[in-house]
Amino acid sequence: MCSSWLVVAFCCLGQLYADHSLKPQIAAPQFATNNPTLTTVALEKPFCMFDSSLHPDKSYIIYLYAMKESASAMISLVSDTSNKPLESTFQQTSGGRLGPYKAAWFHVPSCASPPRLVDAGDVSNVSEVLKQYLFRVGDDDTCLYDPNFLDVCNPPLSPDTTYRFKYVLIDSTEGIVKDQTLWSDPIKTRRVKIPLQIDTWSGPRSGGMIVITSILSVLLFLLLAGVLVSVSSAVM
């Protein structure tokens, strides 16, 4: 039987996709904790976004484009003058700094037959079920260095960097762009913490606490010194 949090989360997802505007959305905390990370961003897949553009006699796939935040991000095109989708790669765009790159492709998620909640009842299946709802950008740390890699490269994103994302519906029968979302809102990856800057204290420090800690340290030192003097005197 599914855990209650998972049932509620999936129900909320259905409401999300029914109501939100046409742009990629960062995954809700119920689905992806610690998101974004230093090098990845988990997005909700475009369920029901393109239903009105689908034709029963055609075949479709989804392209996901990514680019670093810039003044031109909201107007950057992902197709050429003949409406063919751009095939620009992570390497060609300097990781999205020069323009959008194709980060992934996948089949159009089906509103009619989403992943079954009963399959998530088994803890070992939760990860697989969530993958059908979510896509993690920056999840492949080998494609840049594998000479035999032939699929779309989805390498790690840069830490402390703002990105935007776009879903594009591709008519794979004709090889053209059929529909697309807006660019997402800015999403920033986490920044790397320098070890010396990591706060290991369990609570906030105040000036008074620092003074008290210093005084206690001195008193402890004096106490230990007194004990050592007493022991030495007794021995002599």
Short mmCIF file of C-alpha atoms in Angstrom, two decimals:
data_model
loop_
_atom_site.label_atom_id
_atom_site.label_comp_id
_atom_site.label_asym_id
_atom_site.label_seq_id
_atom_site.Cartn_x
_atom_site.Cartn_y
_atom_site.Cartn_z
CA MET A 1 0.00 0.00 0.00
CA CYS A 2 1.36 3.48 -0.87
CA SER A 3 2.58 5.70 1.90
CA SER A 4 0.24 8.61 2.55
CA TRP A 5 2.78 11.29 1.63
CA LEU A 6 3.30 9.76 -1.78
CA VAL A 7 -0.42 9.58 -2.51
CA VAL A 8 -0.89 13.22 -1.51
CA ALA A 9 2.12 14.27 -3.56
CA PHE A 10 0.90 12.56 -6.72
CA CYS A 11 -2.55 14.07 -6.28
CA CYS A 12 -0.98 17.51 -5.93
CA LEU A 13 1.01 16.86 -9.10
CA GLY A 14 -2.19 16.29 -11.06
CA GLN A 15 -3.53 19.63 -9.85
CA LEU A 16 -0.24 21.32 -10.70
CA TYR A 17 -0.23 20.15 -14.28
CA ALA A 18 -3.88 21.01 -14.78
CA ASP A 19 -3.43 24.61 -13.63
CA HIS A 20 0.08 25.92 -14.21
CA SER A 21 1.19 28.05 -17.16
CA LEU A 22 3.12 26.55 -20.03
CA LYS A 23 6.66 26.62 -18.73
CA PRO A 24 8.91 24.02 -17.08
CA GLN A 25 8.50 23.86 -13.32
CA ILE A 26 11.07 22.87 -10.72
CA ALA A 27 10.06 19.65 -8.98
CA ALA A 28 8.08 20.01 -5.78
CA PRO A 29 9.92 19.08 -2.55
CA GLN A 30 7.63 16.04 -2.16
CA PHE A 31 9.22 14.55 -5.27
CA ALA A 32 12.84 15.73 -5.13
CA THR A 33 14.56 16.73 -1.92
CA ASN A 34 17.80 18.72 -2.05
CA ASN A 35 16.78 20.30 -5.34
CA PRO A 36 18.56 21.98 -7.01
CA THR A 37 21.93 20.48 -6.11
CA LEU A 38 25.35 21.86 -7.01
CA THR A 39 25.15 20.43 -10.53
CA THR A 40 21.58 19.21 -11.18
CA VAL A 41 18.02 20.52 -11.39
CA ALA A 42 15.00 18.21 -11.20
CA LEU A 43 12.07 19.38 -13.37
CA GLU A 44 8.51 18.08 -13.62
CA LYS A 45 7.85 16.48 -16.99
CA PRO A 46 5.30 18.23 -19.25
CA PHE A 47 2.20 16.18 -18.49
CA CYS A 48 -0.86 17.48 -20.40
CA MET A 49 1.01 20.55 -21.67
CA PHE A 50 0.84 19.68 -25.36
CA ASP A 51 -2.37 17.64 -25.60
CA SER A 52 -4.09 20.18 -27.85
CA SER A 53 -1.18 20.02 -30.33
CA LEU A 54 -1.09 16.24 -30.72
CA HIS A 55 -2.49 14.63 -33.87
CA PRO A 56 -3.39 10.92 -33.76
CA ASP A 57 -1.68 10.19 -37.07
CA LYS A 58 1.65 11.71 -36.07
CA SER A 59 4.55 10.67 -33.85
CA TYR A 60 5.94 13.09 -31.28
CA ILE A 61 8.81 13.45 -28.81
CA ILE A 62 9.87 16.13 -26.33
CA TYR A 63 13.15 18.05 -26.48
CA LEU A 64 14.42 19.77 -23.35
CA TYR A 65 16.63 22.82 -23.90
CA ALA A 66 18.77 24.52 -21.27
CA MET A 67 20.75 27.74 -21.21
CA LYS A 68 22.44 29.98 -18.70
CA GLU A 69 20.54 33.05 -17.61
CA SER A 70 21.10 36.08 -19.82
CA ALA A 71 19.25 39.14 -21.05
CA SER A 72 18.24 37.26 -24.19
CA ALA A 73 17.09 34.06 -22.49
CA MET A 74 13.39 34.80 -22.85
CA ILE A 75 13.61 35.38 -26.62
CA SER A 76 16.25 32.80 -27.56
CA LEU A 77 15.01 30.64 -30.40
CA VAL A 78 15.31 26.85 -30.45
CA SER A 79 14.46 26.36 -34.14
CA ASP A 80 15.84 27.59 -37.46
CA THR A 81 14.04 29.44 -40.26
CA SER A 82 12.56 26.18 -41.59
CA ASN A 83 11.16 25.33 -38.13
CA LYS A 84 13.71 22.56 -37.60
CA PRO A 85 14.77 22.13 -33.95
CA LEU A 86 18.28 23.24 -33.03
CA GLU A 87 20.72 20.42 -32.44
CA SER A 88 23.20 22.59 -30.54
CA THR A 89 25.14 20.71 -27.87
CA PHE A 90 26.53 21.48 -24.44
CA GLN A 91 30.02 21.76 -25.91
CA GLN A 92 29.01 24.00 -28.82
CA THR A 93 27.30 26.52 -26.52
CA SER A 94 29.96 26.48 -23.76
CA GLY A 95 27.53 24.83 -21.39
CA GLY A 96 24.63 27.12 -22.32
CA ARG A 97 26.56 30.39 -22.02
CA LEU A 98 26.31 31.16 -25.74
CA GLY A 99 22.73 29.99 -26.21
CA PRO A 100 20.35 27.08 -25.64
CA TYR A 101 21.55 23.50 -25.97
CA LYS A 102 19.56 20.27 -26.22
CA ALA A 103 19.90 18.57 -22.85
CA ALA A 104 17.55 15.62 -23.39
CA TRP A 105 14.74 14.07 -25.34
CA PHE A 106 12.00 11.71 -24.19
CA HIS A 107 8.57 10.48 -25.21
CA VAL A 108 5.52 12.64 -24.55
CA PRO A 109 4.20 11.84 -21.05
CA SER A 110 0.68 10.45 -21.17
CA CYS A 111 -2.07 12.09 -19.15
CA ALA A 112 -4.35 9.15 -19.86
CA SER A 113 -2.04 6.52 -18.35
CA PRO A 114 0.34 8.01 -15.77
CA PRO A 115 2.53 5.76 -13.61
CA ARG A 116 0.45 3.63 -11.26
CA LEU A 117 0.49 4.62 -7.61
CA VAL A 118 0.25 0.97 -6.60
CA ASP A 119 3.71 0.44 -8.11
CA ALA A 120 5.14 2.99 -5.70
CA GLY A 121 3.86 0.97 -2.74
CA ASP A 122 7.04 -1.08 -2.98
CA VAL A 123 9.90 1.08 -1.69
CA SER A 124 12.22 -0.40 -4.30
CA ASN A 125 9.95 0.96 -7.07
CA VAL A 126 9.54 4.53 -5.78
CA SER A 127 12.64 5.81 -7.58
CA GLU A 128 11.55 4.30 -10.90
CA VAL A 129 8.02 5.69 -10.59
CA LEU A 130 9.32 9.17 -9.79
CA LYS A 131 11.59 9.08 -12.84
CA GLN A 132 8.47 8.80 -14.96
CA TYR A 133 7.22 12.07 -13.46
CA LEU A 134 10.53 13.95 -13.25
CA PHE A 135 13.63 14.67 -15.32
CA ARG A 136 16.96 15.60 -13.75
CA VAL A 137 19.05 18.03 -15.81
CA GLY A 138 22.82 17.56 -15.37
CA ASP A 139 22.58 13.92 -14.34
CA ASP A 140 25.22 12.41 -16.69
CA ASP A 141 28.84 12.86 -15.59
CA THR A 142 30.34 10.59 -18.25
CA CYS A 143 28.95 11.69 -21.63
CA LEU A 144 31.53 14.46 -22.11
CA TYR A 145 34.44 12.04 -21.78
CA ASP A 146 33.06 8.86 -23.37
CA PRO A 147 34.12 8.73 -27.06
CA ASN A 148 31.47 6.07 -27.74
CA PHE A 149 28.57 8.12 -26.33
CA LEU A 150 26.07 8.83 -29.13
CA ASP A 151 22.92 10.00 -27.31
CA VAL A 152 22.06 13.55 -26.20
CA CYS A 153 24.64 14.70 -23.64
CA ASN A 154 23.20 15.88 -20.32
CA PRO A 155 26.35 16.79 -18.35
CA PRO A 156 26.52 18.39 -14.88
CA LEU A 157 25.50 22.04 -14.60
CA SER A 158 27.76 24.70 -13.11
CA PRO A 159 27.45 25.42 -9.36
CA ASP A 160 26.06 28.79 -8.25
CA THR A 161 24.72 29.46 -11.76
CA THR A 162 21.26 30.51 -12.93
CA TYR A 163 19.62 28.56 -15.76
CA ARG A 164 16.37 28.59 -17.73
CA PHE A 165 14.72 25.60 -19.39
CA LYS A 166 12.24 25.01 -22.21
CA TYR A 167 10.20 22.01 -23.38
CA VAL A 168 9.65 21.67 -27.13
CA LEU A 169 7.18 19.33 -28.84
CA ILE A 170 8.77 17.78 -31.92
CA ASP A 171 6.75 16.25 -34.76
CA SER A 172 9.15 13.38 -35.37
CA THR A 173 7.20 12.36 -38.50
CA GLU A 174 8.18 15.60 -40.24
CA GLY A 175 11.13 16.56 -38.01
CA ILE A 176 9.79 20.01 -37.14
CA VAL A 177 8.85 21.98 -34.03
CA LYS A 178 5.12 21.61 -33.40
CA ASP A 179 4.76 23.49 -30.11
CA GLN A 180 6.86 24.76 -27.20
CA THR A 181 6.62 26.18 -23.70
CA LEU A 182 7.89 29.50 -22.47
CA TRP A 183 11.33 29.61 -20.91
CA SER A 184 11.16 28.63 -17.27
CA ASP A 185 11.65 31.05 -14.42
CA PRO A 186 15.30 31.43 -13.38
CA ILE A 187 16.55 28.43 -11.40
CA LYS A 188 19.90 28.66 -9.64
CA THR A 189 22.12 25.74 -8.68
CA ARG A 190 23.65 25.69 -5.21
CA ARG A 191 27.00 27.26 -4.45
CA VAL A 192 30.06 25.41 -3.19
CA LYS A 193 30.88 26.08 0.45
CA ILE A 194 34.53 26.61 1.36
CA PRO A 195 35.37 24.28 4.31
CA LEU A 196 36.53 27.20 6.48
CA GLN A 197 33.15 28.87 5.93
CA ILE A 198 31.05 25.87 6.95
CA ASP A 199 29.29 26.57 10.25
CA THR A 200 29.40 23.43 12.39
CA TRP A 201 27.76 25.09 15.42
CA SER A 202 24.34 23.64 16.23
CA GLY A 203 22.84 27.08 16.79
CA PRO A 204 23.49 30.79 16.16
CA ARG A 205 26.43 32.40 17.96
CA SER A 206 26.06 35.66 19.85
CA GLY A 207 28.70 38.01 21.30
CA GLY A 208 27.69 37.01 24.83
CA MET A 209 28.09 33.31 24.09
CA ILE A 210 31.57 33.85 22.70
CA VAL A 211 32.62 35.78 25.84
CA ILE A 212 31.17 33.10 28.14
CA THR A 213 32.91 30.34 26.18
CA SER A 214 36.24 32.18 26.44
CA ILE A 215 35.86 32.68 30.23
CA LEU A 216 34.96 29.03 30.77
CA SER A 217 37.98 27.94 28.75
CA VAL A 218 40.30 30.07 30.93
CA LEU A 219 38.71 28.79 34.15
CA LEU A 220 39.10 25.20 32.97
CA PHE A 221 42.77 25.83 32.24
CA LEU A 222 43.31 27.36 35.71
CA LEU A 223 41.48 24.44 37.35
CA LEU A 224 43.65 21.88 35.57
CA ALA A 225 46.78 23.83 36.48
CA GLY A 226 45.72 23.85 40.16
CA VAL A 227 45.13 20.10 40.12
CA LEU A 228 48.57 19.48 38.63
CA VAL A 229 50.23 21.70 41.30
CA SER A 230 48.37 19.84 44.09
CA VAL A 231 49.38 16.44 42.74
CA SER A 232 53.01 17.53 42.41
CA SER A 233 53.07 18.85 45.99
CA ALA A 234 51.57 15.62 47.35
CA VAL A 235 54.15 13.51 45.53
CA MET A 236 57.06 15.61 46.82
#
